[in-house]
Coordinates of C-alpha atoms in Angstrom, one line a residue:
M1 CA 209.8 138.1 29.3
Q2 CA 212.2 138.3 32.2
I3 CA 211.1 140.6 35.1
I4 CA 214.1 142.3 36.9
P5 CA 213.0 144.1 40.0
V6 CA 215.7 146.5 41.3
A7 CA 215.7 147.2 45.0
S8 CA 217.8 148.6 47.9
G9 CA 217.6 148.5 51.6
K10 CA 218.1 152.3 51.8
G11 CA 217.9 155.3 49.5
G12 CA 220.8 157.0 47.8
V13 CA 222.7 154.0 46.7
G14 CA 222.1 154.3 43.0
K15 CA 219.1 152.0 42.4
S16 CA 217.3 154.3 40.0
L17 CA 220.6 155.1 38.2
L18 CA 221.1 151.4 37.6
S19 CA 217.5 150.8 36.5
A20 CA 217.5 153.6 33.9
N21 CA 220.9 152.8 32.4
L22 CA 220.5 149.1 32.4
S23 CA 217.2 149.4 30.5
I24 CA 218.9 151.5 27.8
A25 CA 221.8 149.1 27.6
L26 CA 219.5 146.2 27.1
G27 CA 217.6 148.2 24.5
Q28 CA 220.8 149.0 22.6
A29 CA 221.5 145.2 22.6
G30 CA 218.2 144.8 20.6
K31 CA 216.0 143.7 23.5
K32 CA 212.5 145.1 23.8
T33 CA 212.6 146.6 27.3
V34 CA 210.0 148.3 29.6
L35 CA 211.2 150.4 32.5
A36 CA 208.6 151.0 35.2
D37 CA 208.9 153.5 38.1
L38 CA 207.5 151.7 41.2
D39 CA 208.9 154.1 43.8
L40 CA 205.3 154.8 44.6
G41 CA 204.8 158.1 46.4
A42 CA 208.2 159.4 45.4
S43 CA 208.4 158.8 41.7
N44 CA 211.3 160.6 39.9
L45 CA 212.8 158.0 37.6
H46 CA 211.6 160.1 34.6
L47 CA 214.2 162.7 35.5
A48 CA 217.0 160.2 35.1
I49 CA 216.0 159.6 31.5
G50 CA 214.7 163.0 30.6
Q51 CA 211.2 161.8 30.0
H52 CA 208.2 164.1 30.1
V53 CA 205.4 162.7 32.2
D54 CA 201.8 163.1 31.3
P55 CA 199.8 162.8 34.6
A56 CA 197.0 161.1 32.7
A57 CA 199.3 158.4 31.4
S58 CA 200.9 157.3 34.6
L59 CA 200.7 154.4 37.0
G60 CA 199.0 156.5 39.6
A61 CA 196.2 157.5 37.2
W62 CA 195.7 154.0 36.0
L63 CA 195.5 152.6 39.5
T64 CA 192.6 155.0 40.2
D65 CA 190.7 153.5 37.2
K66 CA 191.7 156.0 34.6
G67 CA 192.6 154.6 31.2
E68 CA 193.9 151.3 29.9
F69 CA 197.2 149.8 31.0
E70 CA 198.6 149.7 27.5
D71 CA 198.1 153.5 27.3
I72 CA 200.6 154.2 30.1
I73 CA 203.4 152.2 28.4
V74 CA 204.9 155.1 26.4
P75 CA 207.9 155.2 24.1
T76 CA 211.1 157.0 25.0
D77 CA 213.9 158.6 23.0
Y78 CA 215.9 155.4 23.4
E79 CA 215.9 152.5 21.1
N80 CA 213.6 149.6 22.2
V81 CA 212.9 151.2 25.5
S82 CA 209.4 152.1 26.8
F83 CA 208.5 153.7 30.1
I84 CA 205.8 153.4 32.7
A85 CA 205.8 156.5 34.9
G86 CA 204.8 156.4 38.6
D87 CA 202.9 159.2 40.2
S88 CA 203.8 161.0 43.4
Q89 CA 200.8 163.3 43.2
I90 CA 198.2 160.7 44.3
P91 CA 197.9 160.3 48.2
G92 CA 198.0 156.8 49.5
L93 CA 199.8 155.4 46.5
T94 CA 202.5 153.9 48.7
S95 CA 200.1 151.4 50.2
L96 CA 198.2 149.6 47.5
K97 CA 194.9 147.8 48.3
P98 CA 195.0 144.0 47.6
F99 CA 192.9 144.3 44.5
Q100 CA 195.2 147.0 43.1
K101 CA 198.3 144.9 43.7
T102 CA 196.7 141.9 42.0
K103 CA 195.6 144.0 39.1
L104 CA 199.1 145.5 38.8
V105 CA 200.9 142.1 39.0
R106 CA 198.8 140.6 36.3
S107 CA 199.2 143.5 34.1
F108 CA 203.0 143.4 34.5
Q109 CA 203.0 139.7 33.7
N110 CA 201.2 140.3 30.4
I111 CA 203.5 143.0 29.0
D112 CA 204.9 142.1 25.6
A113 CA 208.7 142.7 26.1
D114 CA 212.0 140.8 26.5
Y115 CA 212.7 142.6 29.8
L116 CA 210.7 144.4 32.4
I117 CA 212.8 146.5 34.8
L118 CA 211.0 147.5 38.0
D119 CA 212.6 150.4 39.9
L120 CA 211.3 149.7 43.4
G121 CA 211.2 152.1 46.4
A122 CA 213.7 151.8 49.1
G123 CA 212.9 149.8 52.3
T124 CA 211.1 146.7 53.2
H125 CA 207.4 147.5 53.0
Q126 CA 205.3 144.5 51.9
I127 CA 204.4 145.8 48.5
I128 CA 208.1 146.3 47.8
L129 CA 208.9 142.7 48.9
D130 CA 206.1 141.3 46.8
M131 CA 207.2 143.2 43.7
F132 CA 210.8 142.0 44.3
L133 CA 209.5 138.4 44.5
L134 CA 207.8 138.7 41.1
S135 CA 211.1 137.4 39.9
A136 CA 213.5 134.8 41.3
Q137 CA 216.5 136.9 40.3
G138 CA 215.9 140.5 41.3
I139 CA 218.8 142.9 41.8
I140 CA 219.7 144.4 45.2
V141 CA 221.9 147.5 45.0
T142 CA 224.0 148.5 48.0
A143 CA 227.1 150.5 48.9
P144 CA 230.2 149.9 51.1
T145 CA 229.0 152.1 53.9
V146 CA 228.0 150.4 57.2
T147 CA 224.3 151.5 56.9
A148 CA 224.0 150.5 53.3
T149 CA 225.5 147.1 54.0
L150 CA 223.2 146.6 57.0
N151 CA 220.1 147.6 55.2
G152 CA 221.0 145.5 52.1
Y153 CA 221.2 142.4 54.2
L154 CA 218.1 143.4 56.1
F155 CA 216.2 143.7 52.8
L156 CA 217.2 140.1 51.8
K157 CA 216.3 138.8 55.2
N158 CA 212.8 140.3 54.9
A159 CA 212.4 138.9 51.4
V160 CA 213.2 135.4 52.7
F161 CA 210.6 135.7 55.4
R162 CA 208.1 137.0 53.0
L163 CA 208.7 134.1 50.7
M164 CA 208.4 131.8 53.7
Y165 CA 204.9 133.2 54.7
T166 CA 203.8 133.0 51.0
T167 CA 204.6 129.3 51.0
F168 CA 203.3 128.4 54.5
K169 CA 199.8 129.7 53.9
K170 CA 197.2 130.2 56.5
G171 CA 195.6 127.0 57.7
T172 CA 198.8 124.9 57.2
A173 CA 200.7 123.3 60.1
G174 CA 203.8 125.3 59.1
Y175 CA 201.8 128.6 59.3
D176 CA 200.6 127.7 62.8
R177 CA 204.1 127.0 63.9
L178 CA 205.4 130.3 62.5
E179 CA 202.6 132.2 64.2
A180 CA 203.5 130.5 67.5
L181 CA 207.1 131.7 67.0
R182 CA 205.9 135.1 65.9
K183 CA 204.3 135.7 69.3
D184 CA 207.8 135.5 70.7
S185 CA 209.2 138.1 68.3
T186 CA 212.7 138.1 69.8
S187 CA 213.2 134.4 69.3
L188 CA 211.9 134.6 65.7
Q189 CA 214.2 137.5 64.8
R190 CA 217.2 135.8 66.2
L191 CA 216.5 132.3 64.8
Y192 CA 218.6 131.6 61.8
I193 CA 216.6 130.3 58.8
P194 CA 218.3 126.9 58.4
K195 CA 217.6 126.2 62.1
L196 CA 214.0 127.4 61.8
L197 CA 213.5 125.1 58.8
E198 CA 214.4 122.1 61.0
T199 CA 211.5 123.1 63.3
L200 CA 209.1 123.6 60.4
D201 CA 210.1 120.3 58.7
K202 CA 208.8 118.4 61.8
A203 CA 205.5 120.3 61.7
D204 CA 204.9 120.6 58.0
P205 CA 207.4 118.5 55.8
E206 CA 205.4 119.0 52.6
N207 CA 205.5 122.8 52.6
T208 CA 209.0 122.8 54.0
A209 CA 210.1 120.9 50.9
L210 CA 208.3 123.4 48.7
F211 CA 209.9 126.3 50.5
L212 CA 213.4 124.7 50.1
S213 CA 212.7 124.3 46.4
R214 CA 211.7 127.9 46.0
M215 CA 214.8 129.0 48.0
K216 CA 216.9 127.0 45.5
S217 CA 215.4 128.9 42.7
F218 CA 215.6 132.3 44.5
R219 CA 218.9 133.8 43.3
P220 CA 219.0 137.5 44.0
R221 CA 221.9 139.4 42.4
L222 CA 224.0 141.9 44.2
I223 CA 225.6 145.1 42.9
M224 CA 228.0 147.1 45.0
N225 CA 227.8 150.7 44.0
L226 CA 229.7 153.9 45.0
I227 CA 233.0 152.2 45.7
D228 CA 236.2 154.3 45.9
D229 CA 238.7 151.5 46.4
P230 CA 239.0 148.0 45.1
K231 CA 238.9 146.7 48.7
D232 CA 235.4 148.0 49.0
A233 CA 234.3 145.2 46.7
D234 CA 235.2 142.7 49.3
K235 CA 232.1 143.6 51.3
A236 CA 229.9 142.0 48.6
Q237 CA 231.6 138.7 49.2
R238 CA 231.1 139.1 53.0
I239 CA 227.4 139.9 52.5
R240 CA 227.1 136.7 50.4
R241 CA 228.6 134.7 53.3
S242 CA 226.2 136.1 55.8
C243 CA 223.2 135.3 53.5
N244 CA 224.4 131.8 53.0
Q245 CA 225.1 131.1 56.7
Y246 CA 222.2 132.8 58.4
L247 CA 219.5 132.8 55.7
G248 CA 220.3 129.7 53.7
L249 CA 220.3 131.9 50.6
D250 CA 222.7 131.9 47.7
I251 CA 223.1 135.3 46.0
E252 CA 225.0 136.1 42.9
Y253 CA 227.5 138.9 42.5
L254 CA 226.5 140.9 39.4
G255 CA 229.1 143.6 39.5
I256 CA 230.6 146.8 41.0
M257 CA 230.2 150.4 40.1
Y258 CA 232.7 153.1 41.0
R259 CA 231.7 156.5 42.3
D260 CA 231.8 158.8 39.3
S261 CA 231.5 162.6 39.4
L262 CA 230.2 162.6 35.8
Q263 CA 227.0 161.0 37.0
E264 CA 225.9 164.3 38.7
K265 CA 226.6 166.2 35.4
A266 CA 224.6 163.6 33.5
L267 CA 221.7 163.9 35.9
E268 CA 221.7 167.7 35.7
S269 CA 221.4 167.2 31.9
Q270 CA 218.6 164.7 32.4
L271 CA 220.6 162.1 30.4
P272 CA 221.6 158.6 31.4
I273 CA 225.3 158.3 32.0
I274 CA 225.7 155.7 29.2
I275 CA 224.3 158.3 26.8
Y276 CA 226.0 161.3 28.3
K277 CA 229.4 159.7 28.2
P278 CA 229.5 156.0 27.1
Q279 CA 233.3 155.8 27.7
A280 CA 233.0 156.8 31.4
V281 CA 234.1 154.2 34.0
L282 CA 230.6 154.0 35.3
S283 CA 229.1 153.5 31.9
Q284 CA 231.5 150.7 31.2
A285 CA 230.5 149.0 34.5
I286 CA 226.8 149.2 33.5
Y287 CA 227.5 147.7 30.1
R288 CA 229.3 144.8 31.8
I289 CA 226.3 144.3 34.1
A290 CA 224.0 144.3 31.1
E291 CA 226.2 141.7 29.4
K292 CA 225.9 139.4 32.4
V293 CA 222.1 139.9 32.5
L294 CA 221.9 139.0 28.8
A295 CA 224.0 135.9 29.3
S296 CA 222.5 134.7 32.6
E297 CA 220.3 131.7 32.9
T298 CA 216.7 132.5 33.8
H299 CA 215.6 131.3 37.2
T300 CA 211.9 131.2 38.0
F301 CA 209.7 130.0 40.9
D302 CA 207.3 127.1 40.4
D303 CA 204.0 127.6 38.6
A304 CA 202.1 127.3 41.9
Y305 CA 203.9 130.4 43.4
S306 CA 201.7 133.4 43.3
P307 CA 202.9 136.7 44.7
D308 CA 199.6 138.4 44.3
T309 CA 197.8 136.2 46.9
D310 CA 198.0 137.6 50.4
G311 CA 198.3 134.8 52.8
A312 CA 200.4 136.7 55.3
E313 CA 198.4 139.4 56.8
T314 CA 200.0 139.0 60.2
F315 CA 203.5 138.9 58.7
Q316 CA 203.0 142.4 57.3
T317 CA 202.3 143.8 60.7
A318 CA 205.0 141.7 62.4
E319 CA 207.7 142.8 60.0
E320 CA 206.7 146.5 59.9
E321 CA 206.9 146.5 63.7
A322 CA 210.1 144.6 63.6
N323 CA 211.7 147.0 61.2
E324 CA 211.2 149.8 63.7
D325 CA 212.4 147.7 66.6
Y326 CA 215.9 148.2 68.0
D327 CA 216.3 144.6 68.9
Y328 CA 215.6 143.5 65.3
K329 CA 218.3 145.8 64.0
L330 CA 220.6 144.3 66.6
S331 CA 219.8 140.8 65.4
V332 CA 220.8 141.7 61.9
I333 CA 224.1 143.2 63.3
D334 CA 224.7 139.9 65.1
D335 CA 224.4 138.1 61.8
L336 CA 226.8 140.4 60.0
V337 CA 229.4 140.5 62.9
G338 CA 229.3 136.7 63.2
S339 CA 230.3 136.2 59.6
G340 CA 232.9 139.0 59.6
T341 CA 230.9 141.3 57.4
L342 CA 231.2 144.1 60.0
T343 CA 234.5 144.8 61.7
V344 CA 234.7 145.9 65.3
G345 CA 235.3 149.5 64.2
E346 CA 232.3 149.4 61.9
L347 CA 230.2 147.9 64.7
A348 CA 231.2 150.7 67.0
E349 CA 230.2 153.2 64.3
T350 CA 226.8 151.4 63.9
I351 CA 226.1 151.5 67.6
K352 CA 226.8 155.3 67.7
T353 CA 224.4 155.7 64.7
Q354 CA 221.7 153.7 66.5
Q355 CA 222.2 155.8 69.7
F356 CA 221.9 159.0 67.7
E357 CA 218.7 157.7 66.0
L358 CA 217.2 156.8 69.4
T359 CA 218.0 160.3 70.7
Q360 CA 216.4 161.9 67.7
L361 CA 213.3 159.7 68.1
K362 CA 213.1 160.7 71.8
K363 CA 213.3 164.4 70.9
E364 CA 210.5 163.9 68.3
N365 CA 208.4 162.0 70.8
I366 CA 208.7 164.8 73.4
L367 CA 207.9 167.4 70.7
L368 CA 204.8 165.5 69.6
K369 CA 203.6 165.0 73.2
S370 CA 203.9 168.8 73.8
K371 CA 201.9 169.6 70.7
L372 CA 199.2 167.1 71.8
V373 CA 199.1 168.8 75.2
Q374 CA 198.8 172.2 73.6
A375 CA 196.1 171.0 71.3
A376 CA 194.1 169.6 74.1
A377 CA 194.5 172.8 76.1
Q378 CA 193.0 174.7 73.1
G379 CA 190.0 172.5 73.1
F380 CA 190.9 170.2 70.3
K381 CA 189.8 166.5 70.7
V382 CA 193.0 164.4 70.7

């Protein structure tokens, strides 16, 4: 079985659209396919395929020790395609406990299918990164807008760091070196991976060689969605150059998908676009992507790699803090500007967006402070 996680740095770029339609296209090609909704806490993939969800036969119910895993893999109306529903009704489902993650990973790996498509949530939370790294060739979906490009690259950067901390486990010389660098977060954020590896190689050559081997196997595949002009596709190549130069990562270009007004009509009908209108431009793009997936060589990590072992407790905290940190976003912008992925005009637009976000956060902070003062005045313990 080939596991294909589908991720995005931000929402609204068509990740679920691709997951649903790609699963059906693979099923039509005679491949036994399982589609799983892992957008935990905001599960709505069933709407894209018109699937009725039984709350008792969902991932959320199973994770709370209700039922067998096989019982939540339900057939769909589409040939060779089964579905695992998520569950947005269970509080706390967005942050799985370690034993739940291990249980989920092992259950996924034992599914009897040709393909397992994992529709992940947007963003860079650790559970999303770990699920993305279940495969060496997950798909990252982005769009030509500045924010989508920025967040797509940010996701891949976080995935590389997560793979690094999974390789340099606690107790190794490499881990100690990374922890020393982590304390100076600005230096770590701005240190390019190839340069960082030179430092790690001196401290821990054995694990550095293992990490380089895993990076060679790690071949994420990029899809540029929502393009309006052929020139928009050029940004995919520019992202590829940034990944190669600053992350030491080779990514594959899986295809493009044009913006198509028919997609909204298909969604309103709760039908995948390739069922609603197979001849549509968007449908044909998805079929081409499916053909590439079917023809592609399978890349896997080494047998010793285990994404369900948590050797990076501090990494989770560091990365979550970094993702909210303005300097970290600027370091990503540095990478993209340096390789030409962002133009001067796009950089100016990004800075304006960042300033707007900071202004909004300041307003929210003032509002929350005023509410705390009011609560304290009313006798509440705060």
